[in-house]
Amino acid sequence: MALPFAYADAKYMTEWTNPDGTKSKSPATFYSMKEAKTQSTPKLLSWECGMQEHVKWVNWEIDFEKNVLRSWWQNHDSGDYKPSTVDKILSAKDGSIRVQGYLRDGKKVDKDKVVVWEFHYPSDPSATSDLYSIWNGNKHFFKYCKNTTPVQTASTPQPAVRQIGHYANDKRNRFIGSYKDGGASFEGYWVQDKSGQECNSLVDGSRFYGKAWFKMVSEGKFEGRWGYCDTAPIFAWNGHQVAFTSDVTKTLSSKQQRVKIQKSLNFFGFNAGSPDGVFGKKTRSAVGDLQSCWSSLDPSGGTLPASTEFGVLTPKQSQFLMDSFDKAKQQYSKANCFYFATLL
């Protein structure tokens, strides 16, 4: 499970055991300073189809990272020659993309010969899949297709050693270390300007520090251990998320921004209804669908901002969505979840 406060502001109530056995409590705000991006394999879908009426075989490859559809063809009378084409993806939705000619046989297609057409495929590729295209209003089927989509390897975030967050209502009380297990746990040091024990070495410029770790044990809850200096962390420490203002209806400064968020959601295929600036059930549902998209594409939250509450945008998510909308609409008339795959 990705750490909820690893990539967005979130407030937690923490409780820890002191060396004398007494308990202490304090609200704590954690925030991320993480910069390392997740490296992942290209997002590809591919098929090989054969023995059609006009085509001996064809290989299709959708590359959402490069935003193109590539194909290699062999007609019945073309021998071993395999002419290739590259089409730009104009828009995409689940199981269907709209493309236009870009390269043919390695040469750029003349402007007067550019054709816009549709390619339809199964959104969940099986071992054998039927595909079809719509070209000049006519539907062309491709049967006997074998799914050749490469197996995707798991994304592995690179560890980042830096300030992760602060605690006890003081930004000088900080965590220095790195996230582990895709963001589900933290290991490093707590550092303060003063504490109950001075150490011989320095960590982040201070001699008052100790080893610490914590891990998420359920949604919104964590547990861990802490200690002094470089000794093993033995004292208990845990916490749970408390209410904090992240609802975009409260944090946005104007109706105009709320309308833009709704327009952005609609543009990317998440139906928020009429962009009237009122965040009702439909808008919250659209936000949830967007968050599910981001989570499926980037589970660690290395590039796409992670969520702290389903159906509610954090300020960081709101800004990222609007910025993506401004950029994408310069190239496309509409888009969908696949657009965000190209950002990874």
PDB file of N, CA and C in Angstrom, residues 120-214:
ATOM      1  N   HIS A 120      -9.899  -0.156 -33.136  1.00  0.00           N
ATOM      2  CA  HIS A 120     -10.606  -0.723 -31.980  1.00  0.00           C
ATOM      3  C   HIS A 120      -9.958  -2.034 -31.567  1.00  0.00           C
ATOM      4  N   TYR A 121      -9.811  -2.212 -30.280  1.00  0.00           N
ATOM      5  CA  TYR A 121      -9.115  -3.382 -29.742  1.00  0.00           C
ATOM      6  C   TYR A 121      -9.713  -3.729 -28.380  1.00  0.00           C
ATOM      7  N   PRO A 122      -9.498  -4.942 -27.888  1.00  0.00           N
ATOM      8  CA  PRO A 122     -10.020  -5.305 -26.565  1.00  0.00           C
ATOM      9  C   PRO A 122      -9.248  -4.573 -25.475  1.00  0.00           C
ATOM     10  N   SER A 123      -9.963  -3.968 -24.545  1.00  0.00           N
ATOM     11  CA  SER A 123      -9.290  -3.224 -23.485  1.00  0.00           C
ATOM     12  C   SER A 123      -8.523  -4.138 -22.546  1.00  0.00           C
ATOM     13  N   ASP A 124      -8.916  -5.403 -22.481  1.00  0.00           N
ATOM     14  CA  ASP A 124      -8.203  -6.395 -21.678  1.00  0.00           C
ATOM     15  C   ASP A 124      -7.755  -7.506 -22.615  1.00  0.00           C
ATOM     16  N   PRO A 125      -6.580  -7.367 -23.247  1.00  0.00           N
ATOM     17  CA  PRO A 125      -6.162  -8.312 -24.287  1.00  0.00           C
ATOM     18  C   PRO A 125      -6.132  -9.760 -23.803  1.00  0.00           C
ATOM     19  N   SER A 126      -6.731 -10.634 -24.591  1.00  0.00           N
ATOM     20  CA  SER A 126      -6.710 -12.065 -24.289  1.00  0.00           C
ATOM     21  C   SER A 126      -5.687 -12.729 -25.197  1.00  0.00           C
ATOM     22  N   ALA A 127      -5.556 -14.064 -25.064  1.00  0.00           N
ATOM     23  CA  ALA A 127      -4.575 -14.789 -25.881  1.00  0.00           C
ATOM     24  C   ALA A 127      -4.871 -14.627 -27.366  1.00  0.00           C
ATOM     25  N   THR A 128      -6.163 -14.631 -27.710  1.00  0.00           N
ATOM     26  CA  THR A 128      -6.582 -14.377 -29.089  1.00  0.00           C
ATOM     27  C   THR A 128      -7.610 -13.257 -29.076  1.00  0.00           C
ATOM     28  N   SER A 129      -7.446 -12.296 -29.936  1.00  0.00           N
ATOM     29  CA  SER A 129      -8.310 -11.126 -29.921  1.00  0.00           C
ATOM     30  C   SER A 129      -8.669 -10.713 -31.333  1.00  0.00           C
ATOM     31  N   ASP A 130      -9.933 -10.342 -31.549  1.00  0.00           N
ATOM     32  CA  ASP A 130     -10.360  -9.783 -32.820  1.00  0.00           C
ATOM     33  C   ASP A 130     -10.245  -8.263 -32.750  1.00  0.00           C
ATOM     34  N   LEU A 131      -9.677  -7.680 -33.792  1.00  0.00           N
ATOM     35  CA  LEU A 131      -9.513  -6.239 -33.873  1.00  0.00           C
ATOM     36  C   LEU A 131     -10.277  -5.724 -35.085  1.00  0.00           C
ATOM     37  N   TYR A 132     -10.566  -4.428 -35.099  1.00  0.00           N
ATOM     38  CA  TYR A 132     -11.131  -3.863 -36.327  1.00  0.00           C
ATOM     39  C   TYR A 132     -10.792  -2.381 -36.397  1.00  0.00           C
ATOM     40  N   SER A 133     -10.824  -1.854 -37.605  1.00  0.00           N
ATOM     41  CA  SER A 133     -10.575  -0.442 -37.830  1.00  0.00           C
ATOM     42  C   SER A 133     -11.747   0.151 -38.595  1.00  0.00           C
ATOM     43  N   ILE A 134     -11.918   1.454 -38.473  1.00  0.00           N
ATOM     44  CA  ILE A 134     -12.924   2.180 -39.246  1.00  0.00           C
ATOM     45  C   ILE A 134     -12.175   3.187 -40.102  1.00  0.00           C
ATOM     46  N   TRP A 135     -12.180   2.932 -41.404  1.00  0.00           N
ATOM     47  CA  TRP A 135     -11.405   3.718 -42.368  1.00  0.00           C
ATOM     48  C   TRP A 135     -12.355   4.255 -43.414  1.00  0.00           C
ATOM     49  N   ASN A 136     -12.435   5.579 -43.537  1.00  0.00           N
ATOM     50  CA  ASN A 136     -13.366   6.213 -44.487  1.00  0.00           C
ATOM     51  C   ASN A 136     -14.792   5.708 -44.306  1.00  0.00           C
ATOM     52  N   GLY A 137     -15.171   5.510 -43.058  1.00  0.00           N
ATOM     53  CA  GLY A 137     -16.531   5.101 -42.742  1.00  0.00           C
ATOM     54  C   GLY A 137     -16.792   3.615 -42.854  1.00  0.00           C
ATOM     55  N   ASN A 138     -15.808   2.831 -43.306  1.00  0.00           N
ATOM     56  CA  ASN A 138     -15.986   1.386 -43.470  1.00  0.00           C
ATOM     57  C   ASN A 138     -15.244   0.636 -42.368  1.00  0.00           C
ATOM     58  N   LYS A 139     -15.875  -0.434 -41.891  1.00  0.00           N
ATOM     59  CA  LYS A 139     -15.295  -1.234 -40.826  1.00  0.00           C
ATOM     60  C   LYS A 139     -14.520  -2.403 -41.433  1.00  0.00           C
ATOM     61  N   HIS A 140     -13.276  -2.581 -40.990  1.00  0.00           N
ATOM     62  CA  HIS A 140     -12.419  -3.653 -41.479  1.00  0.00           C
ATOM     63  C   HIS A 140     -12.001  -4.526 -40.296  1.00  0.00           C
ATOM     64  N   PHE A 141     -12.322  -5.827 -40.376  1.00  0.00           N
ATOM     65  CA  PHE A 141     -12.045  -6.738 -39.276  1.00  0.00           C
ATOM     66  C   PHE A 141     -10.715  -7.453 -39.463  1.00  0.00           C
ATOM     67  N   PHE A 142     -10.045  -7.694 -38.340  1.00  0.00           N
ATOM     68  CA  PHE A 142      -8.810  -8.480 -38.329  1.00  0.00           C
ATOM     69  C   PHE A 142      -8.999  -9.606 -37.317  1.00  0.00           C
ATOM     70  N   LYS A 143      -9.069 -10.827 -37.826  1.00  0.00           N
ATOM     71  CA  LYS A 143      -9.301 -11.976 -36.958  1.00  0.00           C
ATOM     72  C   LYS A 143      -8.025 -12.803 -36.827  1.00  0.00           C
ATOM     73  N   TYR A 144      -8.132 -13.863 -36.062  1.00  0.00           N
ATOM     74  CA  TYR A 144      -6.992 -14.759 -35.820  1.00  0.00           C
ATOM     75  C   TYR A 144      -5.813 -13.953 -35.281  1.00  0.00           C
ATOM     76  N   CYS A 145      -6.099 -13.055 -34.371  1.00  0.00           N
ATOM     77  CA  CYS A 145      -5.056 -12.190 -33.833  1.00  0.00           C
ATOM     78  C   CYS A 145      -4.503 -12.770 -32.530  1.00  0.00           C
ATOM     79  N   LYS A 146      -3.204 -12.770 -32.434  1.00  0.00           N
ATOM     80  CA  LYS A 146      -2.518 -13.267 -31.254  1.00  0.00           C
ATOM     81  C   LYS A 146      -1.978 -12.090 -30.447  1.00  0.00           C
ATOM     82  N   ASN A 147      -2.303 -12.100 -29.153  1.00  0.00           N
ATOM     83  CA  ASN A 147      -1.821 -11.033 -28.289  1.00  0.00           C
ATOM     84  C   ASN A 147      -0.324 -11.202 -28.048  1.00  0.00           C
ATOM     85  N   THR A 148       0.464 -10.201 -28.448  1.00  0.00           N
ATOM     86  CA  THR A 148       1.915 -10.252 -28.251  1.00  0.00           C
ATOM     87  C   THR A 148       2.389  -9.127 -27.324  1.00  0.00           C
ATOM     88  N   THR A 149       1.474  -8.626 -26.498  1.00  0.00           N
ATOM     89  CA  THR A 149       1.828  -7.560 -25.571  1.00  0.00           C
ATOM     90  C   THR A 149       2.924  -8.035 -24.622  1.00  0.00           C
ATOM     91  N   PRO A 150       4.026  -7.282 -24.508  1.00  0.00           N
ATOM     92  CA  PRO A 150       5.105  -7.714 -23.610  1.00  0.00           C
ATOM     93  C   PRO A 150       4.677  -7.651 -22.154  1.00  0.00           C
ATOM     94  N   VAL A 151       5.198  -8.536 -21.355  1.00  0.00           N
ATOM     95  CA  VAL A 151       4.913  -8.551 -19.933  1.00  0.00           C
ATOM     96  C   VAL A 151       5.527  -7.308 -19.303  1.00  0.00           C
ATOM     97  N   GLN A 152       4.703  -6.576 -18.563  1.00  0.00           N
ATOM     98  CA  GLN A 152       5.190  -5.351 -17.947  1.00  0.00           C
ATOM     99  C   GLN A 152       5.932  -5.677 -16.655  1.00  0.00           C
ATOM    100  N   THR A 153       7.093  -5.105 -16.483  1.00  0.00           N
ATOM    101  CA  THR A 153       7.822  -5.289 -15.241  1.00  0.00           C
ATOM    102  C   THR A 153       7.355  -4.273 -14.224  1.00  0.00           C
ATOM    103  N   ALA A 154       7.484  -4.611 -12.966  1.00  0.00           N
ATOM    104  CA  ALA A 154       7.020  -3.727 -11.903  1.00  0.00           C
ATOM    105  C   ALA A 154       7.860  -2.464 -11.851  1.00  0.00           C
ATOM    106  N   SER A 155       7.192  -1.356 -11.583  1.00  0.00           N
ATOM    107  CA  SER A 155       7.914  -0.100 -11.424  1.00  0.00           C
ATOM    108  C   SER A 155       8.694  -0.122 -10.122  1.00  0.00           C
ATOM    109  N   THR A 156       9.908   0.382 -10.154  1.00  0.00           N
ATOM    110  CA  THR A 156      10.751   0.388  -8.960  1.00  0.00           C
ATOM    111  C   THR A 156      11.225   1.801  -8.684  1.00  0.00           C
ATOM    112  N   PRO A 157      10.676   2.435  -7.656  1.00  0.00           N
ATOM    113  CA  PRO A 157      11.130   3.777  -7.344  1.00  0.00           C
ATOM    114  C   PRO A 157      12.552   3.761  -6.799  1.00  0.00           C
ATOM    115  N   GLN A 158      13.333   4.748  -7.209  1.00  0.00           N
ATOM    116  CA  GLN A 158      14.678   4.865  -6.683  1.00  0.00           C
ATOM    117  C   GLN A 158      14.617   5.525  -5.308  1.00  0.00           C
ATOM    118  N   PRO A 159      15.343   4.991  -4.316  1.00  0.00           N
ATOM    119  CA  PRO A 159      15.289   5.578  -2.984  1.00  0.00           C
ATOM    120  C   PRO A 159      15.830   6.998  -2.972  1.00  0.00           C
ATOM    121  N   ALA A 160      15.198   7.845  -2.211  1.00  0.00           N
ATOM    122  CA  ALA A 160      15.651   9.222  -2.088  1.00  0.00           C
ATOM    123  C   ALA A 160      15.962   9.495  -0.630  1.00  0.00           C
ATOM    124  N   VAL A 161      17.151   9.924  -0.318  1.00  0.00           N
ATOM    125  CA  VAL A 161      17.541  10.227   1.047  1.00  0.00           C
ATOM    126  C   VAL A 161      17.496  11.735   1.216  1.00  0.00           C
ATOM    127  N   ARG A 162      16.542  12.211   1.939  1.00  0.00           N
ATOM    128  CA  ARG A 162      16.342  13.647   2.094  1.00  0.00           C
ATOM    129  C   ARG A 162      15.323  13.867   3.203  1.00  0.00           C
ATOM    130  N   GLN A 163      14.969  15.129   3.445  1.00  0.00           N
ATOM    131  CA  GLN A 163      13.964  15.420   4.461  1.00  0.00           C
ATOM    132  C   GLN A 163      12.600  14.943   3.979  1.00  0.00           C
ATOM    133  N   ILE A 164      11.957  14.138   4.797  1.00  0.00           N
ATOM    134  CA  ILE A 164      10.675  13.554   4.417  1.00  0.00           C
ATOM    135  C   ILE A 164       9.510  14.321   5.026  1.00  0.00           C
ATOM    136  N   GLY A 165       9.642  14.738   6.277  1.00  0.00           N
ATOM    137  CA  GLY A 165       8.520  15.418   6.902  1.00  0.00           C
ATOM    138  C   GLY A 165       8.909  16.030   8.225  1.00  0.00           C
ATOM    139  N   HIS A 166       7.967  16.668   8.884  1.00  0.00           N
ATOM    140  CA  HIS A 166       8.230  17.221  10.205  1.00  0.00           C
ATOM    141  C   HIS A 166       7.156  16.749  11.173  1.00  0.00           C
ATOM    142  N   TYR A 167       7.392  16.964  12.461  1.00  0.00           N
ATOM    143  CA  TYR A 167       6.479  16.418  13.455  1.00  0.00           C
ATOM    144  C   TYR A 167       6.453  17.324  14.688  1.00  0.00           C
ATOM    145  N   ALA A 168       5.431  17.066  15.531  1.00  0.00           N
ATOM    146  CA  ALA A 168       5.256  17.794  16.793  1.00  0.00           C
ATOM    147  C   ALA A 168       5.165  19.309  16.578  1.00  0.00           C
ATOM    148  N   ASN A 169       4.512  19.708  15.494  1.00  0.00           N
ATOM    149  CA  ASN A 169       4.243  21.125  15.219  1.00  0.00           C
ATOM    150  C   ASN A 169       5.500  21.986  15.120  1.00  0.00           C
ATOM    151  N   ASP A 170       6.599  21.399  14.678  1.00  0.00           N
ATOM    152  CA  ASP A 170       7.837  22.155  14.543  1.00  0.00           C
ATOM    153  C   ASP A 170       8.588  21.640  13.321  1.00  0.00           C
ATOM    154  N   LYS A 171       8.787  22.496  12.329  1.00  0.00           N
ATOM    155  CA  LYS A 171       9.441  22.065  11.106  1.00  0.00           C
ATOM    156  C   LYS A 171      10.936  21.791  11.302  1.00  0.00           C
ATOM    157  N   ARG A 172      11.492  22.184  12.463  1.00  0.00           N
ATOM    158  CA  ARG A 172      12.873  21.815  12.762  1.00  0.00           C
ATOM    159  C   ARG A 172      12.962  20.388  13.276  1.00  0.00           C
ATOM    160  N   ASN A 173      11.838  19.805  13.663  1.00  0.00           N
ATOM    161  CA  ASN A 173      11.793  18.380  14.012  1.00  0.00           C
ATOM    162  C   ASN A 173      11.518  17.620  12.715  1.00  0.00           C
ATOM    163  N   ARG A 174      12.524  16.978  12.176  1.00  0.00           N
ATOM    164  CA  ARG A 174      12.382  16.459  10.826  1.00  0.00           C
ATOM    165  C   ARG A 174      12.829  15.004  10.720  1.00  0.00           C
ATOM    166  N   PHE A 175      12.322  14.354   9.662  1.00  0.00           N
ATOM    167  CA  PHE A 175      12.728  12.999   9.329  1.00  0.00           C
ATOM    168  C   PHE A 175      13.676  13.054   8.134  1.00  0.00           C
ATOM    169  N   ILE A 176      14.793  12.365   8.251  1.00  0.00           N
ATOM    170  CA  ILE A 176      15.775  12.276   7.176  1.00  0.00           C
ATOM    171  C   ILE A 176      15.933  10.811   6.822  1.00  0.00           C
ATOM    172  N   GLY A 177      15.672  10.444   5.589  1.00  0.00           N
ATOM    173  CA  GLY A 177      15.800   9.040   5.210  1.00  0.00           C
ATOM    174  C   GLY A 177      15.177   8.766   3.866  1.00  0.00           C
ATOM    175  N   SER A 178      14.644   7.593   3.700  1.00  0.00           N
ATOM    176  CA  SER A 178      14.071   7.214   2.402  1.00  0.00           C
ATOM    177  C   SER A 178      12.874   6.306   2.608  1.00  0.00           C
ATOM    178  N   TYR A 179      11.994   6.320   1.620  1.00  0.00           N
ATOM    179  CA  TYR A 179      10.849   5.416   1.611  1.00  0.00           C
ATOM    180  C   TYR A 179      11.279   4.047   1.098  1.00  0.00           C
ATOM    181  N   LYS A 180      10.623   3.024   1.595  1.00  0.00           N
ATOM    182  CA  LYS A 180      10.886   1.652   1.181  1.00  0.00           C
ATOM    183  C   LYS A 180       9.592   1.027   0.680  1.00  0.00           C
ATOM    184  N   ASP A 181       9.722  -0.124   0.042  1.00  0.00           N
ATOM    185  CA  ASP A 181       8.563  -0.934  -0.354  1.00  0.00           C
ATOM    186  C   ASP A 181       7.531  -0.125  -1.124  1.00  0.00           C
ATOM    187  N   GLY A 182       8.011   0.665  -2.097  1.00  0.00           N
ATOM    188  CA  GLY A 182       7.092   1.443  -2.923  1.00  0.00           C
ATOM    189  C   GLY A 182       6.377   2.534  -2.174  1.00  0.00           C
ATOM    190  N   GLY A 183       6.929   2.987  -1.039  1.00  0.00           N
ATOM    191  CA  GLY A 183       6.301   4.071  -0.289  1.00  0.00           C
ATOM    192  C   GLY A 183       5.511   3.611   0.904  1.00  0.00           C
ATOM    193  N   ALA A 184       5.487   2.287   1.207  1.00  0.00           N
ATOM    194  CA  ALA A 184       4.679   1.770   2.309  1.00  0.00           C
ATOM    195  C   ALA A 184       5.388   1.896   3.648  1.00  0.00           C
ATOM    196  N   SER A 185       6.674   2.198   3.663  1.00  0.00           N
ATOM    197  CA  SER A 185       7.390   2.314   4.928  1.00  0.00           C
ATOM    198  C   SER A 185       8.516   3.330   4.778  1.00  0.00           C
ATOM    199  N   PHE A 186       9.021   3.776   5.926  1.00  0.00           N
ATOM    200  CA  PHE A 186      10.105   4.751   5.966  1.00  0.00           C
ATOM    201  C   PHE A 186      11.197   4.230   6.885  1.00  0.00           C
ATOM    202  N   GLU A 187      12.440   4.508   6.533  1.00  0.00           N
ATOM    203  CA  GLU A 187      13.564   4.134   7.379  1.00  0.00           C
ATOM    204  C   GLU A 187      14.601   5.243   7.325  1.00  0.00           C
ATOM    205  N   GLY A 188      15.061   5.693   8.483  1.00  0.00           N
ATOM    206  CA  GLY A 188      16.040   6.771   8.512  1.00  0.00           C
ATOM    207  C   GLY A 188      16.255   7.283   9.917  1.00  0.00           C
ATOM    208  N   TYR A 189      16.239   8.624  10.074  1.00  0.00           N
ATOM    209  CA  TYR A 189      16.512   9.260  11.356  1.00  0.00           C
ATOM    210  C   TYR A 189      15.471  10.330  11.658  1.00  0.00           C
ATOM    211  N   TRP A 190      15.172  10.507  12.936  1.00  0.00           N
ATOM    212  CA  TRP A 190      14.522  11.721  13.381  1.00  0.00           C
ATOM    213  C   TRP A 190      15.645  12.671  13.796  1.00  0.00           C
ATOM    214  N   VAL A 191      15.482  13.961  13.545  1.00  0.00           N
ATOM    215  CA  VAL A 191      16.523  14.947  13.847  1.00  0.00           C
ATOM    216  C   VAL A 191      15.878  16.169  14.488  1.00  0.00           C
ATOM    217  N   GLN A 192      16.476  16.666  15.564  1.00  0.00           N
ATOM    218  CA  GLN A 192      15.997  17.863  16.243  1.00  0.00           C
ATOM    219  C   GLN A 192      17.184  18.766  16.583  1.00  0.00           C
ATOM    220  N   ASP A 193      16.882  20.000  16.972  1.00  0.00           N
ATOM    221  CA  ASP A 193      17.929  20.908  17.422  1.00  0.00           C
ATOM    222  C   ASP A 193      18.339  20.607  18.864  1.00  0.00           C
ATOM    223  N   LYS A 194      17.412  20.037  19.627  1.00  0.00           N
ATOM    224  CA  LYS A 194      17.675  19.634  21.006  1.00  0.00           C
ATOM    225  C   LYS A 194      16.871  18.377  21.307  1.00  0.00           C
ATOM    226  N   SER A 195      17.409  17.519  22.159  1.00  0.00           N
ATOM    227  CA  SER A 195      16.677  16.331  22.602  1.00  0.00           C
ATOM    228  C   SER A 195      17.290  15.851  23.910  1.00  0.00           C
ATOM    229  N   GLY A 196      16.838  14.720  24.411  1.00  0.00           N
ATOM    230  CA  GLY A 196      17.300  14.224  25.704  1.00  0.00           C
ATOM    231  C   GLY A 196      18.682  13.622  25.689  1.00  0.00           C
ATOM    232  N   GLN A 197      19.263  13.447  24.510  1.00  0.00           N
ATOM    233  CA  GLN A 197      20.593  12.838  24.446  1.00  0.00           C
ATOM    234  C   GLN A 197      21.372  13.394  23.257  1.00  0.00           C
ATOM    235  N   GLU A 198      22.616  13.783  23.508  1.00  0.00           N
ATOM    236  CA  GLU A 198      23.470  14.290  22.444  1.00  0.00           C
ATOM    237  C   GLU A 198      24.324  13.155  21.887  1.00  0.00           C
ATOM    238  N   CYS A 199      24.472  13.116  20.567  1.00  0.00           N
ATOM    239  CA  CYS A 199      25.201  12.038  19.902  1.00  0.00           C
ATOM    240  C   CYS A 199      26.607  12.508  19.519  1.00  0.00           C
ATOM    241  N   ASN A 200      27.471  11.563  19.189  1.00  0.00           N
ATOM    242  CA  ASN A 200      28.850  11.873  18.834  1.00  0.00           C
ATOM    243  C   ASN A 200      28.992  12.323  17.385  1.00  0.00           C
ATOM    244  N   SER A 201      28.075  11.892  16.523  1.00  0.00           N
ATOM    245  CA  SER A 201      28.147  12.222  15.097  1.00  0.00           C
ATOM    246  C   SER A 201      27.102  13.275  14.743  1.00  0.00           C
ATOM    247  N   LEU A 202      27.097  13.666  13.462  1.00  0.00           N
ATOM    248  CA  LEU A 202      26.134  14.641  12.961  1.00  0.00           C
ATOM    249  C   LEU A 202      25.208  13.988  11.937  1.00  0.00           C
ATOM    250  N   VAL A 203      23.928  14.322  12.001  1.00  0.00           N
ATOM    251  CA  VAL A 203      22.954  13.956  10.975  1.00  0.00           C
ATOM    252  C   VAL A 203      22.184  15.217  10.619  1.00  0.00           C
ATOM    253  N   ASP A 204      22.244  15.607   9.371  1.00  0.00           N
ATOM    254  CA  ASP A 204      21.590  16.823   8.898  1.00  0.00           C
ATOM    255  C   ASP A 204      21.985  18.031   9.756  1.00  0.00           C
ATOM    256  N   GLY A 205      23.281  18.079  10.133  1.00  0.00           N
ATOM    257  CA  GLY A 205      23.814  19.217  10.864  1.00  0.00           C
ATOM    258  C   GLY A 205      23.532  19.249  12.347  1.00  0.00           C
ATOM    259  N   SER A 206      22.995  18.164  12.895  1.00  0.00           N
ATOM    260  CA  SER A 206      22.650  18.160  14.314  1.00  0.00           C
ATOM    261  C   SER A 206      23.217  16.926  15.021  1.00  0.00           C
ATOM    262  N   ARG A 207      23.555  17.097  16.331  1.00  0.00           N
ATOM    263  CA  ARG A 207      23.993  15.966  17.148  1.00  0.00           C
ATOM    264  C   ARG A 207      22.845  15.371  17.958  1.00  0.00           C
ATOM    265  N   PHE A 208      21.640  15.862  17.690  1.00  0.00           N
ATOM    266  CA  PHE A 208      20.469  15.351  18.408  1.00  0.00           C
ATOM    267  C   PHE A 208      19.583  14.614  17.401  1.00  0.00           C
ATOM    268  N   TYR A 209      19.723  13.316  17.387  1.00  0.00           N
ATOM    269  CA  TYR A 209      19.024  12.504  16.396  1.00  0.00           C
ATOM    270  C   TYR A 209      18.882  11.077  16.911  1.00  0.00           C
ATOM    271  N   GLY A 210      18.203  10.270  16.127  1.00  0.00           N
ATOM    272  CA  GLY A 210      18.068   8.856  16.462  1.00  0.00           C
ATOM    273  C   GLY A 210      17.506   8.097  15.289  1.00  0.00           C
ATOM    274  N   LYS A 211      17.754   6.805  15.270  1.00  0.00           N
ATOM    275  CA  LYS A 211      17.194   5.971  14.213  1.00  0.00           C
ATOM    276  C   LYS A 211      15.681   5.842  14.389  1.00  0.00           C
ATOM    277  N   ALA A 212      14.975   5.722  13.262  1.00  0.00           N
ATOM    278  CA  ALA A 212      13.516   5.590  13.304  1.00  0.00           C
ATOM    279  C   ALA A 212      13.026   4.839  12.077  1.00  0.00           C
ATOM    280  N   TRP A 213      11.914   4.180  12.237  1.00  0.00           N
ATOM    281  CA  TRP A 213      11.244   3.584  11.088  1.00  0.00           C
ATOM    282  C   TRP A 213       9.745   3.572  11.365  1.00  0.00           C
ATOM    283  N   PHE A 214       8.970   3.589  10.336  1.00  0.00           N
ATOM    284  CA  PHE A 214       7.532   3.388  10.481  1.00  0.00           C
ATOM    285  C   PHE A 214       6.990   2.736   9.229  1.00  0.00           C
TER     286      PHE A 214
END
